[in-house]
């Protein structure tokens, strides 16, 4: 996600310090310790963009503890401010990391996560860039090592090519597909679906949203 460099970005991010995990290495000891309750279902969203999904999920599902990761600081700034504007309803159960998913093993201990969400991940359409896609098999293997036994990967995209690729990669690593659709908004999961910014944008333009939920191990 591209955007113009934010004026006073550092100050605006600093104003949200209570919900930002500034040094994600603290998570290694116990990732749930950053939340008000350690009992919550622990979820990681990779590439949260401007945060609509994470904020919506956190406020509608107090039973979840959500860590939302975004590599572009100015984009994450918008997500942090969105979460702050929601106040109490997500200050207990939502935290952010400004960082790149390529570092996840340095931040999360093995088998600590209940769910990983990928929403509208960059498609990297050139064949030569397949390894950069966040659903490439090497990433799936990494997610498997971070998920608890029975933990879930939940993916949404408007991009049919990326969806087909992702299903192949899931099959290649022996994942169990629990549910999938090529039209999420017409599916039995339309109710309760929390839209991301990209999802709202693409579905308003008539694109169908594909989604898959898989158990990695
Ligand atoms: N999930 C949001 C944004 C989708 S765009 C939505 O659905 O509206 C993809 C986002 O993922 C971008 O904001 C991009 O900066 C972020 N991203 C891409 N690769 C990433 C990585 N390796 N680690 C963290 N964030 C990443």
PDB file of C-alpha atoms and ligand atoms in Angstrom:
ATOM      1  CA  UNK A   1       0.000   0.000   0.000  1.00  0.00           C
ATOM      2  CA  UNK A   2       1.520   3.299  -1.088  1.00  0.00           C
ATOM      3  CA  UNK A   3       0.826   6.653   0.438  1.00  0.00           C
ATOM      4  CA  UNK A   4       2.353  10.084   0.701  1.00  0.00           C
ATOM      5  CA  UNK A   5       4.799  10.473   3.577  1.00  0.00           C
ATOM      6  CA  UNK A   6       2.895  11.630   6.637  1.00  0.00           C
ATOM      7  CA  UNK A   7       3.768  14.909   8.263  1.00  0.00           C
ATOM      8  CA  UNK A   8       4.631  14.405  11.915  1.00  0.00           C
ATOM      9  CA  UNK A   9       4.410  10.651  11.399  1.00  0.00           C
ATOM     10  CA  UNK A  10       6.815   9.855  14.237  1.00  0.00           C
ATOM     11  CA  UNK A  11       4.898  12.030  16.714  1.00  0.00           C
ATOM     12  CA  UNK A  12       1.582  10.557  15.646  1.00  0.00           C
ATOM     13  CA  UNK A  13       2.929   7.034  16.079  1.00  0.00           C
ATOM     14  CA  UNK A  14       4.430   7.962  19.461  1.00  0.00           C
ATOM     15  CA  UNK A  15       0.971   9.141  20.587  1.00  0.00           C
ATOM     16  CA  UNK A  16      -0.241   5.546  20.087  1.00  0.00           C
ATOM     17  CA  UNK A  17       2.650   3.969  22.011  1.00  0.00           C
ATOM     18  CA  UNK A  18       0.309   2.123  24.390  1.00  0.00           C
ATOM     19  CA  UNK A  19      -0.988  -0.093  21.582  1.00  0.00           C
ATOM     20  CA  UNK A  20       2.279  -0.392  19.630  1.00  0.00           C
ATOM     21  CA  UNK A  21       4.734  -3.184  20.361  1.00  0.00           C
ATOM     22  CA  UNK A  22       7.884  -1.163  19.751  1.00  0.00           C
ATOM     23  CA  UNK A  23      10.311  -4.022  20.205  1.00  0.00           C
ATOM     24  CA  UNK A  24       8.529  -7.187  19.076  1.00  0.00           C
ATOM     25  CA  UNK A  25      11.285  -9.334  20.585  1.00  0.00           C
ATOM     26  CA  UNK A  26       9.449  -8.929  23.919  1.00  0.00           C
ATOM     27  CA  UNK A  27       6.848 -11.310  22.495  1.00  0.00           C
ATOM     28  CA  UNK A  28       9.307 -14.207  22.575  1.00  0.00           C
ATOM     29  CA  UNK A  29       8.798 -14.771  26.302  1.00  0.00           C
ATOM     30  CA  UNK A  30       4.986 -14.810  26.058  1.00  0.00           C
ATOM     31  CA  UNK A  31       3.117 -13.023  23.267  1.00  0.00           C
ATOM     32  CA  UNK A  32      -0.140 -12.995  25.252  1.00  0.00           C
ATOM     33  CA  UNK A  33       1.488 -10.955  28.025  1.00  0.00           C
ATOM     34  CA  UNK A  34       0.973  -7.709  26.055  1.00  0.00           C
ATOM     35  CA  UNK A  35      -2.819  -8.029  26.389  1.00  0.00           C
ATOM     36  CA  UNK A  36      -5.193  -7.222  29.240  1.00  0.00           C
ATOM     37  CA  UNK A  37      -6.190 -10.900  29.430  1.00  0.00           C
ATOM     38  CA  UNK A  38      -3.809 -13.692  28.537  1.00  0.00           C
ATOM     39  CA  UNK A  39      -6.735 -16.037  27.865  1.00  0.00           C
ATOM     40  CA  UNK A  40      -7.715 -14.640  24.450  1.00  0.00           C
ATOM     41  CA  UNK A  41      -7.466 -16.579  21.193  1.00  0.00           C
ATOM     42  CA  UNK A  42      -4.152 -15.301  19.816  1.00  0.00           C
ATOM     43  CA  UNK A  43      -4.345 -14.008  16.223  1.00  0.00           C
ATOM     44  CA  UNK A  44      -1.732 -12.420  13.956  1.00  0.00           C
ATOM     45  CA  UNK A  45      -2.739 -10.348  10.932  1.00  0.00           C
ATOM     46  CA  UNK A  46       0.115  -9.893   8.463  1.00  0.00           C
ATOM     47  CA  UNK A  47      -0.103  -6.753   6.289  1.00  0.00           C
ATOM     48  CA  UNK A  48      -2.953  -5.064   8.166  1.00  0.00           C
ATOM     49  CA  UNK A  49      -2.898  -1.914   6.013  1.00  0.00           C
ATOM     50  CA  UNK A  50      -4.997   0.862   7.541  1.00  0.00           C
ATOM     51  CA  UNK A  51      -6.400  -1.477  10.166  1.00  0.00           C
ATOM     52  CA  UNK A  52     -10.145  -1.718   9.437  1.00  0.00           C
ATOM     53  CA  UNK A  53     -10.153  -5.502   9.761  1.00  0.00           C
ATOM     54  CA  UNK A  54      -8.061  -5.688  12.926  1.00  0.00           C
ATOM     55  CA  UNK A  55     -10.041  -2.906  14.620  1.00  0.00           C
ATOM     56  CA  UNK A  56     -13.373  -4.415  13.565  1.00  0.00           C
ATOM     57  CA  UNK A  57     -12.381  -7.895  14.725  1.00  0.00           C
ATOM     58  CA  UNK A  58     -10.976  -6.664  18.031  1.00  0.00           C
ATOM     59  CA  UNK A  59     -14.041  -4.627  18.883  1.00  0.00           C
ATOM     60  CA  UNK A  60     -16.591  -7.253  17.794  1.00  0.00           C
ATOM     61  CA  UNK A  61     -14.665 -10.189  19.271  1.00  0.00           C
ATOM     62  CA  UNK A  62     -13.374  -9.444  22.762  1.00  0.00           C
ATOM     63  CA  UNK A  63     -12.475 -13.138  23.021  1.00  0.00           C
ATOM     64  CA  UNK A  64      -9.643 -12.570  20.516  1.00  0.00           C
ATOM     65  CA  UNK A  65      -6.220 -11.081  21.208  1.00  0.00           C
ATOM     66  CA  UNK A  66      -5.011  -9.615  17.903  1.00  0.00           C
ATOM     67  CA  UNK A  67      -1.537  -8.553  16.835  1.00  0.00           C
ATOM     68  CA  UNK A  68      -1.648  -6.624  13.556  1.00  0.00           C
ATOM     69  CA  UNK A  69       1.596  -6.261  11.619  1.00  0.00           C
ATOM     70  CA  UNK A  70       2.270  -3.727   8.863  1.00  0.00           C
ATOM     71  CA  UNK A  71       5.636  -2.999   7.298  1.00  0.00           C
ATOM     72  CA  UNK A  72       4.917   0.568   6.119  1.00  0.00           C
ATOM     73  CA  UNK A  73       5.048   2.937   9.101  1.00  0.00           C
ATOM     74  CA  UNK A  74       2.845   5.641   7.561  1.00  0.00           C
ATOM     75  CA  UNK A  75       0.176   3.055   6.742  1.00  0.00           C
ATOM     76  CA  UNK A  76       0.393   1.557  10.226  1.00  0.00           C
ATOM     77  CA  UNK A  77       0.043   5.082  11.653  1.00  0.00           C
ATOM     78  CA  UNK A  78      -3.471   5.236  10.154  1.00  0.00           C
ATOM     79  CA  UNK A  79      -4.297   1.840  11.668  1.00  0.00           C
ATOM     80  CA  UNK A  80      -2.986   2.888  15.091  1.00  0.00           C
ATOM     81  CA  UNK A  81      -5.069   6.065  15.042  1.00  0.00           C
ATOM     82  CA  UNK A  82      -8.129   4.116  13.929  1.00  0.00           C
ATOM     83  CA  UNK A  83      -7.680   1.761  16.870  1.00  0.00           C
ATOM     84  CA  UNK A  84      -7.185   4.656  19.297  1.00  0.00           C
ATOM     85  CA  UNK A  85     -10.379   6.279  18.013  1.00  0.00           C
ATOM     86  CA  UNK A  86     -12.221   3.085  18.987  1.00  0.00           C
ATOM     87  CA  UNK A  87     -10.956   3.526  22.534  1.00  0.00           C
ATOM     88  CA  UNK A  88     -11.834   0.932  25.160  1.00  0.00           C
ATOM     89  CA  UNK A  89     -13.415  -1.504  22.717  1.00  0.00           C
ATOM     90  CA  UNK A  90     -10.026  -2.489  21.346  1.00  0.00           C
ATOM     91  CA  UNK A  91      -7.386  -1.124  23.734  1.00  0.00           C
ATOM     92  CA  UNK A  92      -7.496  -4.396  25.677  1.00  0.00           C
ATOM     93  CA  UNK A  93      -7.167  -6.863  22.846  1.00  0.00           C
ATOM     94  CA  UNK A  94      -5.402  -5.208  19.890  1.00  0.00           C
ATOM     95  CA  UNK A  95      -1.716  -4.427  19.452  1.00  0.00           C
ATOM     96  CA  UNK A  96       0.357  -3.410  16.425  1.00  0.00           C
ATOM     97  CA  UNK A  97       3.825  -4.111  15.116  1.00  0.00           C
ATOM     98  CA  UNK A  98       5.485  -1.890  12.525  1.00  0.00           C
ATOM     99  CA  UNK A  99       7.624  -4.490  10.853  1.00  0.00           C
ATOM    100  CA  UNK A 100       8.178  -6.991   8.084  1.00  0.00           C
ATOM    101  CA  UNK A 101       6.821 -10.523   8.235  1.00  0.00           C
ATOM    102  CA  UNK A 102      10.192 -11.841   7.131  1.00  0.00           C
ATOM    103  CA  UNK A 103      11.264 -11.446  10.775  1.00  0.00           C
ATOM    104  CA  UNK A 104       8.444 -13.388  12.411  1.00  0.00           C
ATOM    105  CA  UNK A 105      10.602 -16.159  13.871  1.00  0.00           C
ATOM    106  CA  UNK A 106      12.632 -13.545  15.737  1.00  0.00           C
ATOM    107  CA  UNK A 107       9.488 -12.201  17.351  1.00  0.00           C
ATOM    108  CA  UNK A 108       7.147 -15.121  17.969  1.00  0.00           C
ATOM    109  CA  UNK A 109       7.991 -18.345  19.770  1.00  0.00           C
ATOM    110  CA  UNK A 110       7.123 -21.611  17.986  1.00  0.00           C
ATOM    111  CA  UNK A 111       3.510 -22.811  18.125  1.00  0.00           C
ATOM    112  CA  UNK A 112       2.083 -19.818  19.976  1.00  0.00           C
ATOM    113  CA  UNK A 113      -0.605 -18.597  17.533  1.00  0.00           C
ATOM    114  CA  UNK A 114      -4.189 -19.781  17.154  1.00  0.00           C
ATOM    115  CA  UNK A 115      -4.795 -17.984  13.851  1.00  0.00           C
ATOM    116  CA  UNK A 116      -2.948 -16.122  11.117  1.00  0.00           C
ATOM    117  CA  UNK A 117      -4.928 -13.765   8.887  1.00  0.00           C
ATOM    118  CA  UNK A 118      -3.712 -12.647   5.458  1.00  0.00           C
ATOM    119  CA  UNK A 119      -5.973 -10.096   3.797  1.00  0.00           C
ATOM    120  CA  UNK A 120      -5.418  -8.897   0.234  1.00  0.00           C
ATOM    121  CA  UNK A 121      -1.725  -9.675   0.333  1.00  0.00           C
ATOM    122  CA  UNK A 122       0.393  -8.192  -2.439  1.00  0.00           C
ATOM    123  CA  UNK A 123      -0.133 -10.464  -5.497  1.00  0.00           C
ATOM    124  CA  UNK A 124       3.394 -10.196  -6.987  1.00  0.00           C
ATOM    125  CA  UNK A 125       1.920 -11.137 -10.389  1.00  0.00           C
ATOM    126  CA  UNK A 126       5.201 -11.889 -12.219  1.00  0.00           C
ATOM    127  CA  UNK A 127       6.020 -15.613 -12.139  1.00  0.00           C
ATOM    128  CA  UNK A 128       9.601 -14.768 -11.149  1.00  0.00           C
ATOM    129  CA  UNK A 129       8.283 -13.118  -7.980  1.00  0.00           C
ATOM    130  CA  UNK A 130       6.217 -16.076  -6.756  1.00  0.00           C
ATOM    131  CA  UNK A 131       8.539 -16.618  -3.807  1.00  0.00           C
ATOM    132  CA  UNK A 132       7.648 -13.173  -2.478  1.00  0.00           C
ATOM    133  CA  UNK A 133       3.933 -13.990  -2.162  1.00  0.00           C
ATOM    134  CA  UNK A 134       2.921 -14.388   1.465  1.00  0.00           C
ATOM    135  CA  UNK A 135       1.202 -17.679   0.567  1.00  0.00           C
ATOM    136  CA  UNK A 136       4.311 -19.169  -1.064  1.00  0.00           C
ATOM    137  CA  UNK A 137       5.062 -22.588   0.423  1.00  0.00           C
ATOM    138  CA  UNK A 138       8.140 -21.398   2.329  1.00  0.00           C
ATOM    139  CA  UNK A 139       5.943 -18.838   4.129  1.00  0.00           C
ATOM    140  CA  UNK A 140       3.296 -21.495   4.793  1.00  0.00           C
ATOM    141  CA  UNK A 141       5.954 -23.690   6.409  1.00  0.00           C
ATOM    142  CA  UNK A 142       6.954 -20.750   8.588  1.00  0.00           C
ATOM    143  CA  UNK A 143       3.342 -20.132   9.583  1.00  0.00           C
ATOM    144  CA  UNK A 144       3.019 -23.818  10.445  1.00  0.00           C
ATOM    145  CA  UNK A 145       5.905 -23.466  12.885  1.00  0.00           C
ATOM    146  CA  UNK A 146       4.262 -20.482  14.543  1.00  0.00           C
ATOM    147  CA  UNK A 147       0.740 -21.895  14.716  1.00  0.00           C
ATOM    148  CA  UNK A 148      -0.404 -24.181  17.501  1.00  0.00           C
ATOM    149  CA  UNK A 149      -1.451 -27.694  16.480  1.00  0.00           C
ATOM    150  CA  UNK A 150      -4.840 -27.214  14.811  1.00  0.00           C
ATOM    151  CA  UNK A 151      -4.149 -23.490  14.279  1.00  0.00           C
ATOM    152  CA  UNK A 152      -5.730 -21.791  11.281  1.00  0.00           C
ATOM    153  CA  UNK A 153      -4.602 -19.723   8.320  1.00  0.00           C
ATOM    154  CA  UNK A 154      -7.420 -17.523   7.002  1.00  0.00           C
ATOM    155  CA  UNK A 155      -6.876 -15.765   3.696  1.00  0.00           C
ATOM    156  CA  UNK A 156      -8.963 -13.326   1.654  1.00  0.00           C
ATOM    157  CA  UNK A 157      -8.194 -11.850  -1.759  1.00  0.00           C
ATOM    158  CA  UNK A 158      -9.935 -10.407  -4.803  1.00  0.00           C
ATOM    159  CA  UNK A 159      -7.154 -11.793  -7.002  1.00  0.00           C
ATOM    160  CA  UNK A 160      -8.234 -15.106  -8.572  1.00  0.00           C
ATOM    161  CA  UNK A 161      -4.699 -15.850  -9.786  1.00  0.00           C
ATOM    162  CA  UNK A 162      -3.259 -15.407  -6.312  1.00  0.00           C
ATOM    163  CA  UNK A 163      -6.096 -17.474  -4.873  1.00  0.00           C
ATOM    164  CA  UNK A 164      -5.416 -20.380  -7.271  1.00  0.00           C
ATOM    165  CA  UNK A 165      -1.705 -20.163  -6.487  1.00  0.00           C
ATOM    166  CA  UNK A 166      -2.421 -20.129  -2.746  1.00  0.00           C
ATOM    167  CA  UNK A 167      -4.644 -23.222  -2.950  1.00  0.00           C
ATOM    168  CA  UNK A 168      -1.848 -25.047  -4.819  1.00  0.00           C
ATOM    169  CA  UNK A 169       0.703 -24.007  -2.233  1.00  0.00           C
ATOM    170  CA  UNK A 170      -1.579 -25.094   0.618  1.00  0.00           C
ATOM    171  CA  UNK A 171      -1.966 -28.463  -1.074  1.00  0.00           C
ATOM    172  CA  UNK A 172       1.801 -28.711  -1.628  1.00  0.00           C
ATOM    173  CA  UNK A 173       2.468 -28.369   2.116  1.00  0.00           C
ATOM    174  CA  UNK A 174      -0.285 -30.855   3.013  1.00  0.00           C
ATOM    175  CA  UNK A 175      -2.633 -28.306   4.584  1.00  0.00           C
ATOM    176  CA  UNK A 176      -6.210 -29.318   5.255  1.00  0.00           C
ATOM    177  CA  UNK A 177      -8.662 -26.964   3.537  1.00  0.00           C
ATOM    178  CA  UNK A 178     -11.545 -26.542   5.969  1.00  0.00           C
ATOM    179  CA  UNK A 179     -13.579 -24.028   3.985  1.00  0.00           C
ATOM    180  CA  UNK A 180     -13.259 -22.053   0.793  1.00  0.00           C
ATOM    181  CA  UNK A 181     -15.316 -19.800  -1.442  1.00  0.00           C
ATOM    182  CA  UNK A 182     -14.889 -17.707  -4.556  1.00  0.00           C
ATOM    183  CA  UNK A 183     -17.668 -15.365  -3.500  1.00  0.00           C
ATOM    184  CA  UNK A 184     -17.368 -14.609   0.192  1.00  0.00           C
ATOM    185  CA  UNK A 185     -20.106 -11.976   0.195  1.00  0.00           C
ATOM    186  CA  UNK A 186     -22.626 -14.491  -1.198  1.00  0.00           C
ATOM    187  CA  UNK A 187     -21.463 -17.292   1.101  1.00  0.00           C
ATOM    188  CA  UNK A 188     -22.697 -18.546   4.460  1.00  0.00           C
ATOM    189  CA  UNK A 189     -19.903 -16.478   6.026  1.00  0.00           C
ATOM    190  CA  UNK A 190     -21.096 -13.159   4.618  1.00  0.00           C
ATOM    191  CA  UNK A 191     -22.789 -12.411   7.949  1.00  0.00           C
ATOM    192  CA  UNK A 192     -20.118 -11.589  10.446  1.00  0.00           C
ATOM    193  CA  UNK A 193     -17.492 -10.964   7.752  1.00  0.00           C
ATOM    194  CA  UNK A 194     -15.433  -7.909   8.648  1.00  0.00           C
ATOM    195  CA  UNK A 195     -14.301  -6.033   5.585  1.00  0.00           C
ATOM    196  CA  UNK A 196     -10.812  -4.694   5.002  1.00  0.00           C
ATOM    197  CA  UNK A 197     -10.185  -1.445   3.106  1.00  0.00           C
ATOM    198  CA  UNK A 198      -9.207  -3.324  -0.057  1.00  0.00           C
ATOM    199  CA  UNK A 199     -12.199  -5.613   0.264  1.00  0.00           C
ATOM    200  CA  UNK A 200     -14.629  -2.686   0.451  1.00  0.00           C
ATOM    201  CA  UNK A 201     -12.959  -1.023  -2.492  1.00  0.00           C
ATOM    202  CA  UNK A 202     -12.788  -4.080  -4.758  1.00  0.00           C
ATOM    203  CA  UNK A 203     -16.234  -5.419  -3.915  1.00  0.00           C
ATOM    204  CA  UNK A 204     -17.790  -2.007  -4.637  1.00  0.00           C
ATOM    205  CA  UNK A 205     -16.181  -2.263  -8.082  1.00  0.00           C
ATOM    206  CA  UNK A 206     -17.873  -5.637  -8.599  1.00  0.00           C
ATOM    207  CA  UNK A 207     -14.954  -7.963  -7.860  1.00  0.00           C
ATOM    208  CA  UNK A 208     -15.805 -11.196  -6.043  1.00  0.00           C
ATOM    209  CA  UNK A 209     -13.851 -11.956  -2.901  1.00  0.00           C
ATOM    210  CA  UNK A 210     -12.164 -15.356  -2.564  1.00  0.00           C
ATOM    211  CA  UNK A 211     -11.405 -16.820   0.849  1.00  0.00           C
ATOM    212  CA  UNK A 212      -9.919 -19.976   2.279  1.00  0.00           C
ATOM    213  CA  UNK A 213      -9.510 -21.299   5.798  1.00  0.00           C
ATOM    214  CA  UNK A 214      -6.912 -24.010   6.231  1.00  0.00           C
ATOM    215  CA  UNK A 215      -5.401 -26.018   9.042  1.00  0.00           C
ATOM    216  CA  UNK A 216      -1.683 -26.214   8.585  1.00  0.00           C
ATOM    217  CA  UNK A 217      -0.822 -28.872  11.119  1.00  0.00           C
TER     218      UNK A 217
HETATM  219  N1  LIG B   1      -4.931  -5.926   4.577  1.00  0.00           N
HETATM  220  C1  LIG B   1      -5.201  -4.591   4.047  1.00  0.00           C
HETATM  221  C2  LIG B   1      -4.059  -4.100   3.145  1.00  0.00           C
HETATM  222  C3  LIG B   1      -3.789  -4.958   1.939  1.00  0.00           C
HETATM  223  S1  LIG B   1      -2.418  -4.353   0.940  1.00  0.00           S
HETATM  224  C4  LIG B   1      -6.511  -4.612   3.302  1.00  0.00           C
HETATM  225  O1  LIG B   1      -6.991  -5.695   2.966  1.00  0.00           O
HETATM  226  O2  LIG B   1      -7.071  -3.544   3.060  1.00  0.00           O
HETATM  227  C5  LIG B   1      -1.117  -5.362   1.586  1.00  0.00           C
HETATM  228  C6  LIG B   1      -0.470  -4.729   2.804  1.00  0.00           C
HETATM  229  O3  LIG B   1       0.488  -5.644   3.302  1.00  0.00           O
HETATM  230  C7  LIG B   1       0.297  -3.441   2.507  1.00  0.00           C
HETATM  231  O4  LIG B   1      -0.104  -2.442   3.431  1.00  0.00           O
HETATM  232  C8  LIG B   1       1.759  -3.826   2.670  1.00  0.00           C
HETATM  233  O5  LIG B   1       2.551  -2.760   3.134  1.00  0.00           O
HETATM  234  C9  LIG B   1       1.662  -4.944   3.683  1.00  0.00           C
HETATM  235  N2  LIG B   1       2.754  -5.935   3.604  1.00  0.00           N
HETATM  236  C10 LIG B   1       3.195  -6.540   2.472  1.00  0.00           C
HETATM  237  N3  LIG B   1       4.191  -7.398   2.753  1.00  0.00           N
HETATM  238  C11 LIG B   1       4.375  -7.342   4.080  1.00  0.00           C
HETATM  239  C12 LIG B   1       5.279  -7.975   4.957  1.00  0.00           C
HETATM  240  N4  LIG B   1       6.197  -8.828   4.501  1.00  0.00           N
HETATM  241  N5  LIG B   1       5.201  -7.690   6.271  1.00  0.00           N
HETATM  242  C13 LIG B   1       4.289  -6.806   6.743  1.00  0.00           C
HETATM  243  N6  LIG B   1       3.408  -6.151   5.951  1.00  0.00           N
HETATM  244  C14 LIG B   1       3.461  -6.417   4.641  1.00  0.00           C
END
